[in-house]
Amino acid sequence: MKTSKKISVLVATAAVAIALVGCSAGAPGSSGEAGNKQLYIALISKGFQHQFWQAVKTGAEARAAKLGVKVTFEGPAAETEVDAQLQMFQAAIDKKPDAIGYAALDPKACIPLMDAAKAANIPVVEFDAGCDSKVPLSISKTDSLGAGALAAVNMAKIIGDSGEIGIVGHSQINSTGVERRDGFVNEIKKNHPNIKIVDIQYGDGDHLKSADIAKAMIAAHPNLKGLYGTNEGSAVGIVDGVTELGLKPGKVAIVGFDSGQSQIDAINSGVMAGAITQNPIGIGEQTVQAAYDAIKGKTPAKIIDTGFFWYDKANMADPKIAAVLYK
Amino acid sequence: MNPNTATKPVKAITAEGVVTGRPVVSFLRAKIQQSLAFATLVVLLVFFSFANSAFFTFSNITGILLSTAVIGILALGTTFVIITGGIDLSIGTGMTLTAVMTAVFIVNFHAPLVVGVIGGILVGALIGFINGFNIAVLKLPPFIATLGMMLIAQGLALVISGVRPIYFSGVPNATGFNQIALGTLFPGIPNAVVILFALAIVAYIILSKTLLGRYTFAIGSNEEATRLSGVDTRKWKIIVYTVAGLFTGVAGTVIASRLGSAQPQLGAGYELQAIAAVIIGGTSLLGGRGSIMGTLIGALIMSVLINGLRIMSIQTEWQNVVVGAVILVAVFTDSLRQRRAAFRG
């Protein structure tokens, strides 16, 4: 009796606490100052903790400073928190900014809020991942299918166009995870018949989990010639796993995605063959530029491809590549 | 609550802990639960060995042990908390904060390696102490107190690191830092595994041979009776949470050493895996019953299961389903046995 009462009190208190946390997370940032003529663009990202998003933020702030506009950049703590992101979107609409930049965690859940933004006469531009709505004027993003295919082409080149390979993915749900995988898999199936993808598993971009997955794959497939990690955490995890097994660098060819200190170090030391980098700073810049153009009555391009590149030891110092890498 | 003590008044607190009138029965029961978990572990090992020849190799087994280290160390500390009838949700992100602080001490403040590591572990102890204070003195429910701390630790780890990983590579005074987890004092066995087992022995001694261990069980069995018999339960609860914090700090060192960096976005969700390991090992969420041996076996069951499913190339989605089902079955058989015992008693 006593225990069950205790538990119900506990659960009720927990519910209240969680509700409070949820509310407070929904209303960060200060509202735009009235009377100030400076233009304000609210950016809602898919996250802020990964280096990739920090680089997008850097690009956005740089372009904002150049144009003399104010930007805020926020995103949920994890890329699974679709509802938290919608609350941020709603709060942004309520603040009545001059424009909104949005990266959709879920392509459907955002549709009603897109209509709300339209009703409030706030122009919306998108970045990284789109919403299934006609409201947004433009999207600045990487062609993830193309980027995955480029990773596959380079993997094939490194392993001599034959043998067994595995993939450590970061998500089987969100669009970048799916497209980077599918672009890779389709390219291998179509143009590299002697390469066999023996396993695809997902480590949520968690370094530790991805390292353990890579080790299990290598144990299960002793002839494995290559591993592809679809984001920074997955790729660094593979590097850690291979290093822990004490394999000779290059015995298992590692192809990664995005940059960061660990991947750059691994490429320099020869443990990792190379990786695909996007242009997150460019995504940030183009998003703010498109929003600015929309406010000024110009129509931004519907799709702004900010590009992706293969980089390895040979071309890492190339100024064009060095500019899009981040540590 | 332990059925024995829930239905009967506590008779006395002796050197053997709370005497419930039937110590032999409860001792046997704990042994049975442990051997159930142990049998499960053996069955899993045998099954996967036959299912895939790549499973039972030296390299894969040490891989499994290494992947048990972080969750296992967290689980050891949490065992104390759960035996008192409490819970600690802050161990996952608390671990991350201690890793970040270790990195800040060594990389940013150029502290000697030993000082940085001890500093990080003490940050863990401080987190635990604050948890204990909030629970024992301010009377916050453990679930809420540690939920709040979980968020605070996560936020601070991000703020302090500037939302960036802090790398130990190339930092002169961090030379050898990765040896803490990945060096091999014993040939072929990563030090993280040695640390896990050494800490398990320490935890076992504390729990079964010291006053702290005795009061941990007593508080979980019947806190009010323990207090009325003259024990300062507030003090001992604070100590228990501080001990859990110390383990969190060591886990923070081990994960940072293994990754060669402090990753401020990791850690959320690790607390649930650690709690699951404790529960699979037969420690009761209602307090009063549990063992270190059980927790170690519980943590091994989790990592053997996940590794085995990965080796067999089972889809990630199904891996989650299987692990979830194992947790349910483990807790269900445990509660079934308890109900039967209560019925008999």
XYZ file of C-alpha atoms in Angstrom:
672
model
C 0.000 0.000 0.000
C 2.510 2.481 1.249
C 4.880 1.669 -1.565
C 2.306 2.039 -4.323
C 1.260 5.409 -2.926
C 4.889 6.483 -2.840
C 5.353 5.426 -6.425
C 2.273 7.255 -7.662
C 3.438 10.446 -5.963
C 6.820 9.955 -7.549
C 5.387 9.454 -11.011
C 3.163 12.517 -10.677
C 6.073 14.660 -9.548
C 8.189 13.324 -12.376
C 5.477 14.210 -14.885
C 5.334 17.773 -13.581
C 9.105 18.094 -13.695
C 9.284 16.786 -17.237
C 6.510 19.148 -18.296
C 8.405 22.073 -16.762
C 11.597 21.073 -18.524
C 9.691 20.769 -21.790
C 8.231 24.260 -21.419
C 11.457 25.953 -20.548
C 13.152 24.312 -23.522
C 10.501 25.793 -25.800
C 11.212 29.440 -25.148
C 14.910 30.214 -25.319
C 16.389 33.366 -26.814
C 15.154 36.864 -26.388
C 12.446 38.304 -28.564
C 13.351 40.820 -31.238
C 13.590 44.321 -29.865
C 10.761 46.490 -31.099
C 11.699 49.827 -32.631
C 15.079 48.520 -33.743
C 15.217 48.504 -37.536
C 17.830 45.743 -37.726
C 16.456 42.758 -39.621
C 16.079 39.558 -37.611
C 16.316 36.021 -38.986
C 15.496 33.103 -36.668
C 17.300 29.861 -37.569
C 15.974 26.558 -36.271
C 18.443 23.743 -36.743
C 18.216 19.970 -36.302
C 20.733 20.160 -33.483
C 23.585 22.195 -32.128
C 25.854 19.707 -30.410
C 27.619 18.236 -33.416
C 30.567 20.036 -34.949
C 28.649 20.107 -38.211
C 25.915 22.329 -36.755
C 28.458 24.520 -35.044
C 30.046 25.078 -38.473
C 26.635 25.913 -40.008
C 26.155 28.398 -37.180
C 29.570 29.932 -37.825
C 28.699 30.420 -41.512
C 25.308 31.880 -40.691
C 26.758 34.359 -38.208
C 29.525 35.399 -40.604
C 27.052 36.172 -43.393
C 24.704 37.923 -40.934
C 27.536 40.187 -39.779
C 28.348 41.015 -43.400
C 24.709 41.852 -44.215
C 24.165 43.677 -40.919
C 21.286 41.464 -39.810
C 20.685 39.683 -36.519
C 20.413 35.882 -36.396
C 19.624 33.431 -33.626
C 20.525 29.764 -33.964
C 18.843 27.061 -31.929
C 18.062 23.377 -32.173
C 16.951 20.467 -29.982
C 19.468 18.549 -27.881
C 19.045 15.340 -29.875
C 18.120 14.794 -33.504
C 15.211 12.644 -32.415
C 13.328 15.410 -30.571
C 10.852 16.292 -33.282
C 8.333 17.802 -30.855
C 10.913 20.034 -29.159
C 11.890 21.348 -32.580
C 8.262 22.108 -33.456
C 7.938 24.106 -30.230
C 10.991 26.118 -31.247
C 9.439 26.715 -34.667
C 6.179 27.879 -33.049
C 8.074 30.161 -30.656
C 9.997 31.619 -33.606
C 6.766 32.414 -35.446
C 5.424 34.090 -32.285
C 8.502 36.310 -32.119
C 7.595 37.712 -35.583
C 11.063 37.704 -37.138
C 11.628 39.082 -40.639
C 12.418 35.590 -41.887
C 12.839 32.035 -40.595
C 15.423 29.447 -41.598
C 14.408 25.861 -40.860
C 16.029 22.418 -41.080
C 13.314 19.778 -40.744
C 13.846 16.836 -38.418
C 10.603 15.371 -39.718
C 9.305 16.236 -43.201
C 5.597 15.933 -42.292
C 5.239 17.225 -38.735
C 6.307 20.721 -39.805
C 3.569 21.225 -42.450
C 0.943 22.986 -40.248
C 3.558 25.371 -38.856
C 4.728 26.224 -42.367
C 1.138 27.299 -43.098
C 1.114 29.295 -39.847
C 4.310 31.091 -40.893
C 2.753 31.882 -44.247
C -0.397 33.226 -42.561
C 1.826 35.456 -40.410
C 3.581 36.687 -43.581
C 6.990 35.450 -42.470
C 9.099 34.149 -45.371
C 10.680 30.738 -44.697
C 13.843 29.305 -46.226
C 15.180 25.849 -45.439
C 18.548 24.257 -44.921
C 19.982 20.727 -44.757
C 16.645 18.871 -44.796
C 13.307 19.985 -46.197
C 9.660 19.943 -45.152
C 6.964 18.496 -47.469
C 5.372 21.910 -47.907
C 5.129 24.489 -50.716
C 5.654 27.386 -48.295
C 9.484 27.429 -48.054
C 11.084 29.484 -50.806
C 14.438 27.790 -50.971
C 16.682 25.081 -49.497
C 20.448 25.132 -49.031
C 21.772 21.613 -48.673
C 24.149 18.866 -49.640
C 23.033 16.330 -52.207
C 23.364 13.418 -49.750
C 22.660 10.706 -52.342
C 25.432 12.107 -54.526
C 27.752 12.394 -51.537
C 27.107 8.742 -50.582
C 27.813 7.690 -54.182
C 31.102 9.621 -54.176
C 32.097 7.773 -50.992
C 31.336 4.465 -52.756
C 33.362 5.381 -55.854
C 36.388 6.144 -53.698
C 35.931 3.038 -51.554
C 35.865 0.927 -54.741
C 39.037 2.591 -55.988
C 40.872 1.962 -52.683
C 39.992 -1.739 -52.335
C 40.623 -2.568 -55.999
C 36.963 -2.862 -56.981
C 36.317 -6.211 -55.283
C 35.790 -7.763 -51.840
C 33.587 -7.513 -48.758
C 32.709 -4.215 -47.070
C 30.446 -3.075 -44.222
C 28.600 0.113 -43.300
C 28.286 1.693 -39.843
C 25.350 4.070 -40.185
C 24.246 6.839 -37.840
C 20.493 6.637 -38.431
C 18.033 4.473 -40.298
C 15.384 7.202 -39.939
C 16.653 10.690 -40.599
C 17.114 11.741 -44.194
C 20.872 12.287 -44.174
C 21.454 8.854 -42.630
C 19.173 7.176 -45.155
C 20.441 9.034 -48.234
C 24.148 8.723 -47.450
C 23.597 4.985 -47.054
C 21.377 4.567 -50.126
C 23.622 6.674 -52.357
C 26.535 4.450 -51.336
C 24.665 1.143 -51.638
C 23.121 2.000 -55.032
C 26.461 3.026 -56.520
C 28.065 -0.247 -55.355
C 25.182 -2.352 -56.682
C 25.039 -0.569 -60.030
C 28.685 -0.142 -60.937
C 30.764 -2.435 -58.737
C 29.426 -6.006 -59.038
C 32.475 -7.576 -57.387
C 32.024 -5.661 -54.158
C 29.696 -7.202 -51.602
C 28.152 -5.208 -48.739
C 28.025 -7.875 -46.032
C 26.480 -5.887 -43.182
C 24.849 -2.557 -42.348
C 24.389 -1.609 -38.672
C 23.580 1.599 -36.834
C 25.420 3.162 -33.880
C 23.443 6.421 -33.547
C 26.640 8.372 -34.250
C 27.836 7.312 -30.756
C 31.635 6.814 -30.911
C 31.701 3.969 -28.407
C 28.789 2.044 -29.933
C 30.192 2.518 -33.437
C 33.617 1.243 -32.304
C 32.041 -1.896 -30.855
C 29.984 -2.428 -34.017
C 33.077 -2.107 -36.218
C 34.943 -4.654 -34.064
C 32.044 -7.106 -34.207
C 31.841 -6.753 -38.016
C 35.560 -7.381 -38.414
C 35.305 -10.430 -36.129
C 32.339 -11.807 -38.072
C 33.866 -11.121 -41.502
C 37.610 -11.805 -41.386
C 37.983 -10.906 -45.077
C 36.423 -7.478 -44.660
C 38.303 -5.013 -46.856
C 36.512 -1.776 -46.093
C 34.198 0.057 -43.687
C 32.131 3.169 -44.401
C 30.931 5.426 -41.560
C 28.067 7.754 -42.482
C 28.816 10.596 -40.077
C 31.573 11.910 -37.869
C 30.729 9.784 -34.805
C 30.338 6.587 -36.867
C 33.579 7.154 -38.765
C 35.625 8.034 -35.671
C 34.112 5.012 -33.921
C 35.354 2.757 -36.743
C 38.823 4.300 -36.426
C 38.813 3.654 -32.657
C 37.631 0.059 -33.154
C 40.273 -0.727 -35.784
C 42.981 0.894 -33.655
C 41.911 -1.091 -30.586
C 42.149 -4.330 -32.574
C 45.715 -3.364 -33.420
C 45.215 -3.876 -37.168
C 47.844 -2.540 -39.547
C 46.693 0.853 -40.895
C 45.025 0.297 -44.237
C 44.253 -3.412 -43.737
C 40.632 -2.392 -43.490
C 40.065 0.690 -45.648
C 38.021 3.283 -43.758
C 35.916 5.876 -45.548
C 34.355 8.545 -43.370
C 32.008 11.502 -43.547
C 32.345 15.140 -42.422
C 35.508 16.339 -40.706
C 36.589 17.107 -37.108
C 39.996 16.734 -35.473
C 39.830 12.950 -35.016
C 39.101 12.191 -38.681
C 41.746 14.637 -39.866
C 44.295 13.001 -37.533
C 43.260 9.519 -38.682
C 43.693 10.472 -42.346
C 47.085 11.992 -41.643
C 48.246 8.862 -39.822
C 46.939 6.581 -42.579
C 44.355 4.731 -40.453
C 41.549 6.339 -42.463
C 41.697 6.433 -46.257
C 39.624 9.563 -46.694
C 36.204 11.071 -46.179
C 33.426 13.102 -47.737
C 33.112 16.639 -46.489
C 30.109 18.813 -46.958
C 30.258 22.563 -46.835
C 28.471 23.392 -43.571
C 29.826 26.927 -43.428
C 28.471 27.434 -46.958
C 25.095 26.031 -45.871
C 24.952 28.609 -43.063
C 26.000 31.449 -45.359
C 23.593 30.545 -48.165
C 20.673 30.112 -45.765
C 21.095 33.599 -44.320
C 21.660 35.032 -47.808
C 18.478 33.366 -49.147
C 16.487 34.636 -46.160
C 17.891 38.135 -46.687
C 17.016 38.054 -50.390
C 13.483 36.897 -49.575
C 13.005 39.790 -47.141
C 14.232 42.215 -49.834
C 11.651 40.829 -52.276
C 14.094 38.839 -54.423
C 13.319 35.194 -55.137
C 16.144 32.909 -53.998
C 16.957 29.767 -56.026
C 14.686 26.859 -55.101
C 17.573 24.473 -54.422
C 20.997 25.778 -53.485
C 23.478 22.878 -53.680
C 26.319 23.863 -51.398
C 28.484 21.002 -52.617
C 30.481 18.088 -51.234
C 34.053 16.922 -51.732
C 36.202 13.833 -51.336
C 39.288 14.565 -49.278
C 42.272 12.444 -48.342
C 45.918 12.845 -47.401
C 46.770 14.003 -50.909
C 44.399 16.958 -51.245
C 43.755 17.974 -47.626
C 46.110 20.953 -47.851
C 44.438 22.226 -51.055
C 42.998 25.644 -50.076
C 39.627 24.770 -51.627
C 39.365 21.675 -49.382
C 40.982 23.193 -46.305
C 38.340 25.929 -46.372
C 35.462 23.460 -45.857
C 37.129 21.280 -43.219
C 36.519 22.058 -39.576
C 38.230 20.820 -36.427
C 10.813 -3.467 -0.516
C 12.092 -6.857 0.499
C 9.035 -9.002 1.248
C 10.661 -10.313 4.380
C 11.138 -6.914 5.903
C 8.025 -5.358 4.426
C 5.765 -7.746 6.243
C 7.700 -8.156 9.464
C 9.181 -5.644 11.815
C 12.937 -5.454 11.824
C 14.240 -7.234 14.850
C 17.750 -5.923 15.158
C 20.671 -4.601 13.258
C 23.666 -6.798 13.805
C 26.998 -7.305 12.155
C 25.223 -9.418 9.536
C 22.889 -6.578 8.609
C 19.195 -6.468 9.244
C 18.069 -9.679 10.844
C 14.658 -10.446 9.539
C 14.128 -13.655 11.376
C 14.913 -15.742 8.302
C 18.401 -14.768 7.191
C 19.186 -18.199 5.772
C 16.215 -18.100 3.415
C 17.016 -14.644 2.141
C 20.670 -15.600 1.715
C 19.672 -18.607 -0.380
C 17.300 -16.509 -2.405
C 20.050 -14.049 -3.318
C 22.251 -16.965 -4.362
C 19.494 -18.398 -6.565
C 18.962 -15.082 -8.345
C 22.687 -14.778 -8.945
C 22.956 -18.271 -10.292
C 19.931 -17.647 -12.554
C 21.696 -14.650 -14.050
C 24.926 -16.626 -14.279
C 23.133 -19.485 -16.019
C 21.663 -16.984 -18.512
C 25.152 -15.679 -19.230
C 26.495 -19.191 -19.814
C 23.561 -20.079 -22.081
C 24.161 -16.923 -24.148
C 27.881 -17.662 -24.445
C 27.248 -21.245 -25.543
C 24.492 -20.225 -27.965
C 26.509 -17.531 -29.733
C 29.616 -19.745 -29.844
C 27.675 -22.334 -31.824
C 25.763 -19.774 -33.879
C 28.884 -18.090 -35.224
C 32.460 -19.294 -35.081
C 33.738 -15.708 -34.954
C 32.138 -15.192 -31.527
C 34.321 -17.228 -29.186
C 37.730 -15.870 -30.114
C 40.222 -14.203 -27.799
C 39.985 -10.917 -29.655
C 36.172 -10.851 -29.616
C 35.922 -11.852 -25.948
C 38.334 -9.091 -24.904
C 36.278 -6.792 -27.155
C 33.144 -7.744 -25.213
C 34.895 -7.154 -21.890
C 36.149 -3.755 -23.062
C 32.667 -2.757 -24.206
C 31.379 -3.756 -20.742
C 33.834 -1.506 -18.913
C 32.092 1.890 -19.005
C 28.539 0.663 -18.417
C 29.830 -1.865 -15.879
C 31.648 0.749 -13.785
C 28.556 2.989 -13.812
C 26.425 0.001 -12.821
C 28.672 -0.885 -9.855
C 28.144 2.535 -8.266
C 24.449 2.541 -9.052
C 24.030 -0.820 -7.321
C 24.600 0.897 -3.951
C 22.024 3.580 -4.738
C 19.406 1.102 -5.924
C 19.897 -1.136 -2.866
C 18.963 1.869 -0.693
C 15.714 2.045 -2.674
C 16.911 5.094 -4.617
C 17.782 5.691 -8.241
C 20.469 7.727 -9.983
C 19.641 9.084 -13.431
C 22.588 11.484 -13.433
C 25.348 8.903 -13.943
C 25.303 9.026 -17.784
C 25.657 12.755 -18.313
C 27.533 13.047 -14.993
C 30.152 10.768 -16.539
C 30.303 13.103 -19.539
C 30.793 16.134 -17.291
C 33.641 14.425 -15.409
C 35.276 13.506 -18.741
C 34.989 17.114 -19.901
C 36.411 18.389 -16.602
C 39.326 15.941 -16.801
C 40.042 17.302 -20.284
C 39.734 20.900 -19.101
C 42.172 20.261 -16.236
C 44.732 18.519 -18.449
C 44.373 20.270 -21.820
C 43.290 23.794 -20.871
C 44.852 24.201 -17.415
C 47.940 22.068 -18.240
C 47.567 20.111 -14.999
C 49.729 16.977 -14.663
C 47.965 13.828 -15.832
C 47.445 12.376 -12.345
C 46.056 15.652 -11.007
C 43.658 15.950 -13.950
C 42.385 12.407 -13.540
C 41.907 12.735 -9.781
C 40.285 16.136 -10.316
C 37.796 14.617 -12.760
C 36.961 11.792 -10.376
C 36.425 14.307 -7.562
C 34.013 16.237 -9.793
C 32.098 12.953 -10.029
C 32.120 12.664 -6.237
C 30.857 16.248 -5.958
C 27.949 15.477 -8.312
C 27.113 12.458 -6.139
C 27.416 14.485 -2.941
C 24.989 17.131 -4.236
C 22.569 14.361 -5.252
C 22.843 12.840 -1.777
C 22.356 16.201 -0.065
C 19.281 17.011 -2.154
C 17.782 13.608 -1.437
C 18.713 13.088 2.222
C 18.541 16.650 3.564
C 16.206 18.525 1.202
C 14.048 15.378 0.937
C 13.710 15.535 -2.855
C 12.577 12.222 -4.359
C 15.681 10.498 -5.837
C 14.051 10.293 -9.272
C 13.563 14.072 -9.414
C 16.815 15.065 -7.726
C 18.904 13.001 -10.118
C 16.747 13.904 -13.154
C 17.552 17.533 -12.426
C 21.230 16.694 -12.009
C 21.170 14.727 -15.272
C 20.082 17.866 -17.143
C 22.448 20.155 -15.232
C 25.418 17.874 -15.954
C 24.482 17.624 -19.634
C 24.139 21.387 -19.936
C 27.364 22.138 -18.061
C 29.329 19.602 -20.131
C 28.213 21.441 -23.285
C 28.784 24.935 -21.903
C 32.214 24.206 -20.423
C 33.450 22.443 -23.566
C 31.984 25.122 -25.841
C 29.960 22.336 -27.535
C 33.190 20.913 -28.929
C 35.072 17.691 -28.277
C 38.303 18.280 -26.357
C 41.167 16.173 -27.720
C 44.053 14.771 -25.710
C 46.160 13.963 -28.775
C 49.248 16.138 -29.142
C 48.966 17.577 -25.631
C 52.370 16.989 -23.962
C 51.128 16.438 -20.395
C 48.413 14.049 -21.666
C 50.998 11.567 -22.984
C 49.970 8.111 -21.876
C 46.391 9.131 -21.090
C 44.994 6.559 -23.522
C 46.979 3.857 -21.667
C 44.549 4.161 -18.740
C 41.871 2.345 -20.763
C 43.771 0.775 -23.637
C 47.182 -0.089 -22.207
C 47.793 -3.739 -21.321
C 49.230 -4.418 -17.861
C 48.260 -8.036 -18.519
C 49.099 -9.094 -22.089
C 46.119 -8.847 -24.424
C 43.713 -7.485 -21.815
C 42.925 -3.746 -21.981
C 43.398 -1.924 -18.671
C 39.768 -0.725 -18.728
C 38.783 -4.359 -18.126
C 41.269 -4.651 -15.249
C 39.844 -1.442 -13.751
C 36.307 -2.832 -14.026
C 37.187 -6.042 -12.184
C 39.328 -4.275 -9.577
C 36.484 -1.878 -8.835
C 34.061 -4.796 -8.659
C 36.228 -6.345 -5.942
C 36.387 -3.026 -4.071
C 32.612 -2.595 -4.367
C 32.063 -6.171 -3.215
C 34.184 -5.606 -0.113
C 32.447 -2.318 0.706
C 29.002 -3.825 0.282
C 29.570 -7.056 2.201
C 32.252 -6.262 4.772
C 31.824 -2.663 5.900
C 29.441 -0.553 7.934
C 28.546 1.378 4.781
C 27.433 -1.811 3.066
C 25.397 -2.904 6.071
C 23.589 0.442 6.305
C 23.036 0.468 2.526
C 20.982 -2.712 2.896
C 19.337 -1.529 6.114
C 18.150 1.757 4.571
C 16.748 -0.099 1.572
C 14.964 -2.681 3.717
C 13.351 -0.271 6.135
C 14.676 3.244 6.340
C 12.417 4.345 9.193
C 13.346 1.386 11.391
C 17.004 1.934 10.623
C 16.730 5.582 11.636
C 14.812 4.743 14.812
C 17.509 2.309 15.827
C 19.906 5.238 16.020
C 21.571 5.229 12.604
C 22.118 8.631 10.986
C 20.458 7.595 7.723
C 20.887 11.068 6.210
C 24.645 10.863 6.503
C 24.821 7.350 5.089
C 22.577 8.187 2.141
C 24.808 11.125 1.251
C 27.805 8.779 1.415
C 26.069 6.220 -0.810
C 25.343 8.796 -3.541
C 28.874 10.162 -3.223
C 30.267 6.661 -3.750
C 28.097 6.336 -6.883
C 29.541 9.686 -7.985
C 33.092 8.384 -7.519
C 32.329 5.453 -9.807
C 30.798 7.909 -12.304
C 34.068 9.844 -12.215
C 36.142 6.734 -12.916
C 33.817 5.848 -15.810
C 34.382 9.378 -17.140
C 38.155 8.855 -17.080
C 37.858 5.478 -18.794
C 35.585 6.690 -21.619
C 37.722 9.798 -22.244
C 40.846 7.641 -22.280
C 39.315 5.115 -24.658
C 38.111 7.808 -27.089
C 41.227 9.978 -26.688
C 38.871 12.906 -26.215
C 36.031 14.246 -24.094
C 32.880 14.123 -26.231
C 30.347 16.486 -24.633
C 27.334 15.114 -26.514
C 27.779 11.485 -25.401
C 26.425 9.892 -22.243
C 22.672 10.428 -22.345
C 21.052 6.996 -22.195
C 24.060 5.306 -20.587
C 22.305 5.575 -17.202
C 19.436 3.387 -18.397
C 21.813 0.718 -19.679
C 23.621 0.733 -16.338
C 20.346 0.534 -14.393
C 19.218 -2.323 -16.651
C 22.452 -4.196 -15.893
C 21.853 -3.753 -12.148
C 18.267 -5.009 -12.412
C 19.142 -8.000 -14.612
C 21.708 -8.868 -11.947
C 18.898 -9.310 -9.432
C 19.063 -6.071 -7.467
C 15.555 -4.976 -6.526
C 14.412 -1.527 -7.662
C 12.476 -1.341 -4.403
C 15.648 -1.632 -2.382
C 17.002 -3.921 0.310
C 18.341 -6.610 -1.966
C 21.166 -6.851 -4.458
C 24.729 -7.875 -5.119
C 27.861 -6.691 -6.902
C 28.402 -10.102 -8.459
C 24.887 -9.898 -9.898
C 25.535 -6.449 -11.352
C 28.747 -7.590 -12.996
C 26.932 -10.562 -14.516
C 24.049 -8.288 -15.580
C 26.417 -5.926 -17.377
C 28.127 -8.876 -19.084
C 24.765 -10.312 -20.188
C 23.930 -6.998 -21.882
C 27.213 -6.714 -23.742
C 27.419 -10.401 -24.696
C 23.886 -10.180 -26.057
C 24.548 -7.036 -28.088
C 27.902 -8.283 -29.389
C 26.471 -11.690 -30.309
C 23.572 -10.154 -32.217
C 25.978 -7.859 -34.053
C 28.270 -10.747 -34.968
C 25.235 -12.569 -36.374
C 24.407 -9.442 -38.412
C 20.980 -9.106 -36.825
C 19.372 -5.759 -37.759
C 19.948 -2.979 -35.238
C 16.194 -2.512 -34.782
C 15.785 -6.164 -33.743
C 18.771 -5.962 -31.415
C 16.870 -3.369 -29.370
C 13.786 -5.582 -29.292
C 15.775 -8.561 -28.027
C 17.600 -6.587 -25.334
C 14.314 -5.046 -24.160
C 12.681 -8.466 -23.993
C 15.574 -9.881 -21.958
C 15.209 -7.065 -19.421
C 11.483 -7.767 -19.093
C 11.982 -11.501 -18.689
C 14.723 -10.993 -16.103
C 12.634 -8.653 -13.976
C 9.523 -10.781 -14.403
C 11.145 -14.038 -13.243
C 12.581 -12.119 -10.318
C 9.233 -10.685 -9.254
C 7.578 -14.065 -9.756
C 10.058 -15.672 -7.412
C 9.601 -12.877 -4.889
C 5.828 -13.230 -4.960
C 6.105 -16.956 -4.377
C 8.474 -16.352 -1.503
C 6.126 -13.757 0.007
C 3.237 -16.185 -0.338
C 5.156 -18.907 1.464
C 6.459 -16.554 4.099
